[in-house]
PDB file of C-alpha atoms and ligand atoms in Angstrom:
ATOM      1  CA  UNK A 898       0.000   0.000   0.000  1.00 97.00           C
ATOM      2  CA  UNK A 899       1.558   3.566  -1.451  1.00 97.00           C
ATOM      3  CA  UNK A 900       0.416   5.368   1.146  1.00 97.00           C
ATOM      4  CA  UNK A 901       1.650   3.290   3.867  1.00 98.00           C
ATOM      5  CA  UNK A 902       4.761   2.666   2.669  1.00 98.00           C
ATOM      6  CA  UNK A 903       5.202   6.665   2.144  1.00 98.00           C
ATOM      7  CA  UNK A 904       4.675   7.210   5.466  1.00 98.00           C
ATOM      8  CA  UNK A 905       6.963   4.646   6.973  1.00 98.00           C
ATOM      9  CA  UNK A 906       9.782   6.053   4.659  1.00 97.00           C
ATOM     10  CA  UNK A 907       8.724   9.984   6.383  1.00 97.00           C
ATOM     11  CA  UNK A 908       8.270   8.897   9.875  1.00 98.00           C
ATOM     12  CA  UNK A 909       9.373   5.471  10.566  1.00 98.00           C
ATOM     13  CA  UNK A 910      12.534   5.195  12.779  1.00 98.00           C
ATOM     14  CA  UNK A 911      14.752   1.902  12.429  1.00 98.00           C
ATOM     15  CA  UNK A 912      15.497   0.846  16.060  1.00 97.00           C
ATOM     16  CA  UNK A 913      18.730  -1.243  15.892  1.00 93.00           C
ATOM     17  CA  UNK A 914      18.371  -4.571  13.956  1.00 91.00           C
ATOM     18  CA  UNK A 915      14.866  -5.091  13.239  1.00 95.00           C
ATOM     19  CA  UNK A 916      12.530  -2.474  14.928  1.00 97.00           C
ATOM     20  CA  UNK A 917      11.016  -0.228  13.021  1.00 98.00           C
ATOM     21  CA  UNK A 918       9.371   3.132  15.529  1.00 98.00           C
ATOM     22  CA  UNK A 919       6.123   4.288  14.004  1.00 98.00           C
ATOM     23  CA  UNK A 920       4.238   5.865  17.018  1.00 98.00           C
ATOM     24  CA  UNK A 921       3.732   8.543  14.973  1.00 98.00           C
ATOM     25  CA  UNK A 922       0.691   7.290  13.276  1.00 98.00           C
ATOM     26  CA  UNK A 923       0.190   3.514  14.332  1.00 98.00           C
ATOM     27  CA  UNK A 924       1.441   2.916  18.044  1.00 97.00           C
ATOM     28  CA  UNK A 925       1.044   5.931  20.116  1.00 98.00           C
ATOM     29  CA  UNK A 926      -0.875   8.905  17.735  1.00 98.00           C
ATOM     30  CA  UNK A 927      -2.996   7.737  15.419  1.00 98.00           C
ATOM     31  CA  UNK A 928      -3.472   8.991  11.849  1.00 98.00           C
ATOM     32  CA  UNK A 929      -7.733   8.111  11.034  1.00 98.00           C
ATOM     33  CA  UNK A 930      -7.455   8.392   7.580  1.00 98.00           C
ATOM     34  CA  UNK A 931      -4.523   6.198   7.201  1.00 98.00           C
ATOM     35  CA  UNK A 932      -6.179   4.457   9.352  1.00 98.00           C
ATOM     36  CA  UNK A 933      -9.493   4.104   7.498  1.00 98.00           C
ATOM     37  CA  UNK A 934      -7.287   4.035   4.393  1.00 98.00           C
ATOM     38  CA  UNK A 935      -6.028   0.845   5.711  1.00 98.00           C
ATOM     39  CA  UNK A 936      -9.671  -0.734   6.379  1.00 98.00           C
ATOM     40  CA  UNK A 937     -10.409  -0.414   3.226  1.00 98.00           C
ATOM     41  CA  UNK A 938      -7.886  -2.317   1.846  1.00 98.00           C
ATOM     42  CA  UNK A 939      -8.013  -4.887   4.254  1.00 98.00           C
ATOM     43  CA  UNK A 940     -11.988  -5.053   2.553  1.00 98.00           C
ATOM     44  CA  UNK A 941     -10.769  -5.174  -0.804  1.00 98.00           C
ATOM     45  CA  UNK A 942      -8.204  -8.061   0.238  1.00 98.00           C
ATOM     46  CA  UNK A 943     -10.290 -10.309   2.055  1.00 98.00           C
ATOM     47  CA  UNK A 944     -14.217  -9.106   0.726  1.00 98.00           C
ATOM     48  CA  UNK A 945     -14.244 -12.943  -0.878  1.00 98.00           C
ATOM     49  CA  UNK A 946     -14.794 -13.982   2.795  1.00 98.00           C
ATOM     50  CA  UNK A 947     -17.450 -14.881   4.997  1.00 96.00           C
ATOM     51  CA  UNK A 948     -16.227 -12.760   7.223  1.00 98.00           C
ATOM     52  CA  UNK A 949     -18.300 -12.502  10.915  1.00 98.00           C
ATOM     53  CA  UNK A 950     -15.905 -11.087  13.776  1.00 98.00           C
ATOM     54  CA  UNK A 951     -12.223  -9.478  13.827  1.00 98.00           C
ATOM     55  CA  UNK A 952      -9.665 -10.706  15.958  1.00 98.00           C
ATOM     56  CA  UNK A 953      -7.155  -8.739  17.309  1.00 98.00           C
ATOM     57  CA  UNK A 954      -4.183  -7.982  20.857  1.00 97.00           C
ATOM     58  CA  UNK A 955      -4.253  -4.830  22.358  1.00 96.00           C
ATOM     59  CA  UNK A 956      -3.722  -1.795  21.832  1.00 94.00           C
ATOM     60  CA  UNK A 957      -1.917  -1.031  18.763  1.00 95.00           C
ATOM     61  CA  UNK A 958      -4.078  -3.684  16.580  1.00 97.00           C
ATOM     62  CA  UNK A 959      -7.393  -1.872  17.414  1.00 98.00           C
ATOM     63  CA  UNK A 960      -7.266   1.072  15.494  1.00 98.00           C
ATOM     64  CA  UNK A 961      -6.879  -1.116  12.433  1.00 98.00           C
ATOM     65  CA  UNK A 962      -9.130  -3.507  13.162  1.00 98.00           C
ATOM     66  CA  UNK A 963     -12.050  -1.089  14.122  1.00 98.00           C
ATOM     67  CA  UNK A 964     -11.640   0.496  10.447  1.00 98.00           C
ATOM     68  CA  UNK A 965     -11.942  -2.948   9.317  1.00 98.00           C
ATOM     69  CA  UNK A 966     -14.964  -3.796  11.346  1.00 98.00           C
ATOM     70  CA  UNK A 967     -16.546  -0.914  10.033  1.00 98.00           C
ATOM     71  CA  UNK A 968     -15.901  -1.487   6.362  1.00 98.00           C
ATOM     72  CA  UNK A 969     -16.987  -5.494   6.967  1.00 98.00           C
ATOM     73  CA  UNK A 970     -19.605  -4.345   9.404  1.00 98.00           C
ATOM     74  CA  UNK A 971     -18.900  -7.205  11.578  1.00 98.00           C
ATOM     75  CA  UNK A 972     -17.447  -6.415  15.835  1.00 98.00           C
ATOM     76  CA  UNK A 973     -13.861  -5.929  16.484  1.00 98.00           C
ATOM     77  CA  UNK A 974     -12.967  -8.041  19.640  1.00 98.00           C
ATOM     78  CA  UNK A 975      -9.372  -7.704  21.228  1.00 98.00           C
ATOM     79  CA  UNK A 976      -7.372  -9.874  23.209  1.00 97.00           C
ATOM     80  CA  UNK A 977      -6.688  -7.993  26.391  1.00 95.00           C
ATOM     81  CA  UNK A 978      -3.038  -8.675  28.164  1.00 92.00           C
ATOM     82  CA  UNK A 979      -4.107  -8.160  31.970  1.00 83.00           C
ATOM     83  CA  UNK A 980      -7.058 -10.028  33.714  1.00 71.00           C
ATOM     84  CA  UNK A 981      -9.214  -7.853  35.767  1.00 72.00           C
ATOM     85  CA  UNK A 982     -11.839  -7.779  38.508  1.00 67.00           C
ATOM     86  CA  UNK A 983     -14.432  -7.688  35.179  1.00 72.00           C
ATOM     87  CA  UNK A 984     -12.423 -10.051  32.815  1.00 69.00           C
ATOM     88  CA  UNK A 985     -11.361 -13.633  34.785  1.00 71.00           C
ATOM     89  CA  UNK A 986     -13.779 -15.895  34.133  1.00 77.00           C
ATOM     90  CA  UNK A 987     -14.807 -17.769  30.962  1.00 92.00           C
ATOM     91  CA  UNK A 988     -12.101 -16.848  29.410  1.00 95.00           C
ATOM     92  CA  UNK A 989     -10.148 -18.380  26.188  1.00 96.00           C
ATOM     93  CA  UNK A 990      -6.238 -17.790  26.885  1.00 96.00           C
ATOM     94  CA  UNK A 991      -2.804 -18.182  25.152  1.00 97.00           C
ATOM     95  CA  UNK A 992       0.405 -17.721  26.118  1.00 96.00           C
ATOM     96  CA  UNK A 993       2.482 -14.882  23.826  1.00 96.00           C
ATOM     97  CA  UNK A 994       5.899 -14.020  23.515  1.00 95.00           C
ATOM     98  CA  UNK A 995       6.498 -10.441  23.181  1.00 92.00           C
ATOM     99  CA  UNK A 996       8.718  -9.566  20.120  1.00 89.00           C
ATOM    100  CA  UNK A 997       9.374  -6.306  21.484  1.00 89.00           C
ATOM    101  CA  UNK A 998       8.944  -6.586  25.076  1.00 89.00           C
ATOM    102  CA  UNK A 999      11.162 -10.036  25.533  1.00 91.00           C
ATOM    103  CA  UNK A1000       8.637 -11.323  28.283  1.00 92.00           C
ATOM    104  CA  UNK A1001       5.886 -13.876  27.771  1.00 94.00           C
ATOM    105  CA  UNK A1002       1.948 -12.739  28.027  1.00 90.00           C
ATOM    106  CA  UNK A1003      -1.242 -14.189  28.701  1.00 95.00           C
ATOM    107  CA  UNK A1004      -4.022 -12.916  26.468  1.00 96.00           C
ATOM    108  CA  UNK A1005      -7.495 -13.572  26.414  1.00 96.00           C
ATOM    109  CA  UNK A1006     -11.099 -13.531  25.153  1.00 96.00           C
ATOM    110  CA  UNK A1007     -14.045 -13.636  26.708  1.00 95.00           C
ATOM    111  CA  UNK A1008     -16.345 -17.229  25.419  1.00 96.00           C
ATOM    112  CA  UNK A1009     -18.833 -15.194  25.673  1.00 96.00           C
ATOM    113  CA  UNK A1010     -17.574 -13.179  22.336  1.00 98.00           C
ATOM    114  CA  UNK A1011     -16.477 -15.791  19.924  1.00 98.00           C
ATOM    115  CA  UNK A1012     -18.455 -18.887  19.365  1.00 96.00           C
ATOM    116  CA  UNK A1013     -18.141 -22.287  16.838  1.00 98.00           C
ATOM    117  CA  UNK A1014     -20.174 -20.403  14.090  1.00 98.00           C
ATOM    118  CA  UNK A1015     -17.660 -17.321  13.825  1.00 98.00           C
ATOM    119  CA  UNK A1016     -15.527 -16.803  10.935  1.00 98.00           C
ATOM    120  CA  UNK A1017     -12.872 -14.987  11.720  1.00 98.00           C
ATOM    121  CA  UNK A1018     -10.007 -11.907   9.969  1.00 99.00           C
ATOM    122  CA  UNK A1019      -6.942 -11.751  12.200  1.00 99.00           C
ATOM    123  CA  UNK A1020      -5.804  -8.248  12.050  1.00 98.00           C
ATOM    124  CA  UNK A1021      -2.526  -6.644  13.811  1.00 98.00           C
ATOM    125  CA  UNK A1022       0.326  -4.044  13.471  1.00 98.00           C
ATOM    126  CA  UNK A1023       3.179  -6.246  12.923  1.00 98.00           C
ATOM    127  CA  UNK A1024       4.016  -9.377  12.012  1.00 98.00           C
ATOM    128  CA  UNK A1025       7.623 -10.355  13.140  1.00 98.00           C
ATOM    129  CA  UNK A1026       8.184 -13.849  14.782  1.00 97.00           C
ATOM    130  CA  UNK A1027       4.213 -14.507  14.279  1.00 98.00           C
ATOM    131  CA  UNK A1028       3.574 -15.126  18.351  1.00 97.00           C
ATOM    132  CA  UNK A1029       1.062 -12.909  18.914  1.00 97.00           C
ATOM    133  CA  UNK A1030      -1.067 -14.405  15.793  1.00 98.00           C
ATOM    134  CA  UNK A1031      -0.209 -17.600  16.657  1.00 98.00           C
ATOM    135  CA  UNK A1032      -1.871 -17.015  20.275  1.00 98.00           C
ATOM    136  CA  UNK A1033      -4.903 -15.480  18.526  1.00 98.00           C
ATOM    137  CA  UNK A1034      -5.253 -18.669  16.190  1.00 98.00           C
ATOM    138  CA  UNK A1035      -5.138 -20.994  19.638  1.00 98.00           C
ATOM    139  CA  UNK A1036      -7.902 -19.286  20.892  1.00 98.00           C
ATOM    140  CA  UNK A1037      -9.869 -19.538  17.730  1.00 98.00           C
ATOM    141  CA  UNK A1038      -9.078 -23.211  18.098  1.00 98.00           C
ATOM    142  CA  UNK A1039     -10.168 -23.769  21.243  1.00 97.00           C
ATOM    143  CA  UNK A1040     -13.414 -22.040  20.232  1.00 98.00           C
ATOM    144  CA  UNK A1041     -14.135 -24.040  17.062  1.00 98.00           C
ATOM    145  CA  UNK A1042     -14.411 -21.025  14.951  1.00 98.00           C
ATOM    146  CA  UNK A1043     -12.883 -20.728  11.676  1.00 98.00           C
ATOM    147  CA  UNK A1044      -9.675 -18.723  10.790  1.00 98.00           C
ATOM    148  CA  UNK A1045     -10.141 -16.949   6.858  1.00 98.00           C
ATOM    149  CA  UNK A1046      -7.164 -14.616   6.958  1.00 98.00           C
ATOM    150  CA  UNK A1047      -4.240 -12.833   8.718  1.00 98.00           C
ATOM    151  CA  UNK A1048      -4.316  -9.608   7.678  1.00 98.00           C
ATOM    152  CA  UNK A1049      -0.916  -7.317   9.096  1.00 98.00           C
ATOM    153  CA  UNK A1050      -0.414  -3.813   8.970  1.00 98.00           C
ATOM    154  CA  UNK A1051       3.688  -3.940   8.729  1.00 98.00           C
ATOM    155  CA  UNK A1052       5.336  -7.313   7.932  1.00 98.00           C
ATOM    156  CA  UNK A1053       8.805  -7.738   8.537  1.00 98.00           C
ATOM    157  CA  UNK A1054       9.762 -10.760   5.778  1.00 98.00           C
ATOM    158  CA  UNK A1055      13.157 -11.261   7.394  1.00 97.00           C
ATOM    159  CA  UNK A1056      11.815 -12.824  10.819  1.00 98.00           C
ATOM    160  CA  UNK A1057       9.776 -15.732  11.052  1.00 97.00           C
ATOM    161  CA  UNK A1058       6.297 -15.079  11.153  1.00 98.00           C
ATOM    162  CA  UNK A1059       5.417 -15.147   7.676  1.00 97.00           C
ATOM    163  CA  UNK A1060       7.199 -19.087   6.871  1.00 98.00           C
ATOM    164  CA  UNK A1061       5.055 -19.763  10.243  1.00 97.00           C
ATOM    165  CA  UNK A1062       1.694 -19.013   8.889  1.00 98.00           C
ATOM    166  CA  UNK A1063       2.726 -20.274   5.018  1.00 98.00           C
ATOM    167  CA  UNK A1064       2.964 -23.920   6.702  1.00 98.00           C
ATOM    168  CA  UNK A1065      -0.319 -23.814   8.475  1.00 97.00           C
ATOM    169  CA  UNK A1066      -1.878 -22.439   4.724  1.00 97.00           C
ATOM    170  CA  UNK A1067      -3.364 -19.645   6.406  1.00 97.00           C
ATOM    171  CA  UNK A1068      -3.948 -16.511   4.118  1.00 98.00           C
ATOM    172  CA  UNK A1069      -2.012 -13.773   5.009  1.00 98.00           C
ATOM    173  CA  UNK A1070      -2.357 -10.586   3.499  1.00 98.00           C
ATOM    174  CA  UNK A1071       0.210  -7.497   4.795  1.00 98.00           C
ATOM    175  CA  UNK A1072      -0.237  -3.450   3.606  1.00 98.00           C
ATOM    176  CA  UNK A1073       3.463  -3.284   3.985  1.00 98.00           C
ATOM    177  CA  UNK A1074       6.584  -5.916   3.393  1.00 98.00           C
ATOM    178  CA  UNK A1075       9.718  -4.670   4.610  1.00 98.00           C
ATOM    179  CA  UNK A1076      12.424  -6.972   3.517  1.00 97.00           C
ATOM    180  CA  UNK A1077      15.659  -5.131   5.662  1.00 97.00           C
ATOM    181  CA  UNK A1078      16.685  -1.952   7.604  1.00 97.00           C
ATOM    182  CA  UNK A1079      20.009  -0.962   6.055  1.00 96.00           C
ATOM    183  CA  UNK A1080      21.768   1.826   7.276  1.00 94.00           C
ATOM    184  CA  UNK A1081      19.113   3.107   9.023  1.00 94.00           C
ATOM    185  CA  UNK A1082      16.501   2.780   6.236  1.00 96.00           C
ATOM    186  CA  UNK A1083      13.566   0.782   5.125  1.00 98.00           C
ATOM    187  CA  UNK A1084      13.710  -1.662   2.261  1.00 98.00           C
ATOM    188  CA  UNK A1085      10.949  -2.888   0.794  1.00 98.00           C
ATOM    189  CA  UNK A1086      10.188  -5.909  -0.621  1.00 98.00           C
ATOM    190  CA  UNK A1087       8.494  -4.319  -3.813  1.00 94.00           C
ATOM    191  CA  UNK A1088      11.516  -1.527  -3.906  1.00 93.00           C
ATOM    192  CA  UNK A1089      13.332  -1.704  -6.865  1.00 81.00           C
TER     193      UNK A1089
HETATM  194  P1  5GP B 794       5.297 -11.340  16.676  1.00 92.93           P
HETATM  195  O1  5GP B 794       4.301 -11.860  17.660  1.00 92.93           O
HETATM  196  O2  5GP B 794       4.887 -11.542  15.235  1.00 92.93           O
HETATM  197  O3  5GP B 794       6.689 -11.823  16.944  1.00 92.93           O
HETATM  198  O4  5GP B 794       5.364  -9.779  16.911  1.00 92.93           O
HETATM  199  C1  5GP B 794       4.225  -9.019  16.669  1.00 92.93           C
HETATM  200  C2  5GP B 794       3.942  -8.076  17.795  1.00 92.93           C
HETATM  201  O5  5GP B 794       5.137  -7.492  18.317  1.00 92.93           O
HETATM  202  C3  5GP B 794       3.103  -6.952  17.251  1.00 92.93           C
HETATM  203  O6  5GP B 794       1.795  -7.080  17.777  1.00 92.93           O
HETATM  204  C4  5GP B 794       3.777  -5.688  17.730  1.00 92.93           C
HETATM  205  O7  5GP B 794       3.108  -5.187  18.856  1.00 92.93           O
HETATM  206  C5  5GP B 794       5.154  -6.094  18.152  1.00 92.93           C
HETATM  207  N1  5GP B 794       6.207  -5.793  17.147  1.00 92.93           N
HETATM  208  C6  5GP B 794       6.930  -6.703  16.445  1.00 92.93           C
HETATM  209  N2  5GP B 794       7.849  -6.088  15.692  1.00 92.93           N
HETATM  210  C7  5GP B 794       7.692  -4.767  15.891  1.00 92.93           C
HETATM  211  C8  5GP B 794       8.375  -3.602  15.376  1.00 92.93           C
HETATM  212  O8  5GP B 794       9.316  -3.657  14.561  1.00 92.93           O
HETATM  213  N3  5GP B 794       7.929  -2.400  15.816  1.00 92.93           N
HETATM  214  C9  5GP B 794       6.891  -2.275  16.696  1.00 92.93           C
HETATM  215  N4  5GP B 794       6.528  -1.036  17.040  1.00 92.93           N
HETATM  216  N5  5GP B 794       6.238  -3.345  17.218  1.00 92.93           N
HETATM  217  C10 5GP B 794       6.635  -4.576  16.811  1.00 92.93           C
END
């Protein structure tokens, strides 16, 4: 996506190795029409689709996943990362290992909000070493719903995620495919 891929050139930062910073518009402030931008193409890419409910972690998957929603007209549920006095029973859980954060995370789901007949888009920010989809897919397991897609705001080709989800056939569509950080910069798969 052009406009994505602009905007991670502008205002992307390349942390080290393989972290890319974009809390300009995606992880801290939010840019809507990107945003909705982004929803939009997530319909075009997945509109074949019976599509009921979106799946995705808090935070920074909601604001793409609630364009989504919108544009599919289906609910947005997130897995939340901390159990509370209103969220500890009936719960669906997996364990995640943050990419960024180096510690391991239980998320979960309320039973309540996804159910055997639910067909479901996986949508989040990144896709790196595929944990935090791989938690979400558990949990759509243990449910008996169905998985139709993985769709990812910024993939990073060079870690593991992608090869992870190509073996299970799952369809996974990303707005952006960085292949390296070199010197600082972003390289994109479709960059010439
Ligand atoms: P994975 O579970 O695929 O290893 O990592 C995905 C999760 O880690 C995303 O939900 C995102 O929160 C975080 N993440 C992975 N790589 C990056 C990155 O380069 N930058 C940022 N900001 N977050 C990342």
């Amino acid at each position: 996506m052009q406009q994505l891929e602009e905007k991670i050139r502008t205002e992307g930062q390349v942390l080290g190795d393989d972290v890319l910073k974009v809390d300009n518009f995606l992880n801290h402030q939010i840019d809507p029409e990107l945003m909705y931008a982004m929803g939009q193409e997530f319909y075009r890419l997945f509109q074949s689709k019976k599509i009921t409910k979106i799946l995705t972690v808090e935070s920074s998957g909601i604001a793409p996943a609630v364009m989504a929603g919108l544009i599919f007209k289906v609910p947005v549920v997130f897995a939340r990362k901390h159990k509370s006095l209103t969220l500890k029973d009936n719960l669906y859980t997996a364990t995640v290992y943050s990419f960024t954060k180096k510690v391991s995370n239980e998320i979960s789901i309320s039973k309540k909000f996804l159910d055997a007949d639910d067909h479901v888009l996986i949508i989040d920010d990144f896709l790196a070493n595929g944990q935090a989809v791989q938690g979400l897919m558990e949990i759509i397991d243990a449910a008996n719903a169905t998985l139709e897609g993985v769709g990812i705001v910024i993939e990073k080709t060079f870690q593991k995620g992608r090869q992870l989800l190509d073996e299970k056939g799952v369809q996974v569509e990303s707005l952006a495919r960085i292949k390296a950080f070199e010197n600082g910069q972003v390289v994109f798969v479709d960059d010439k």
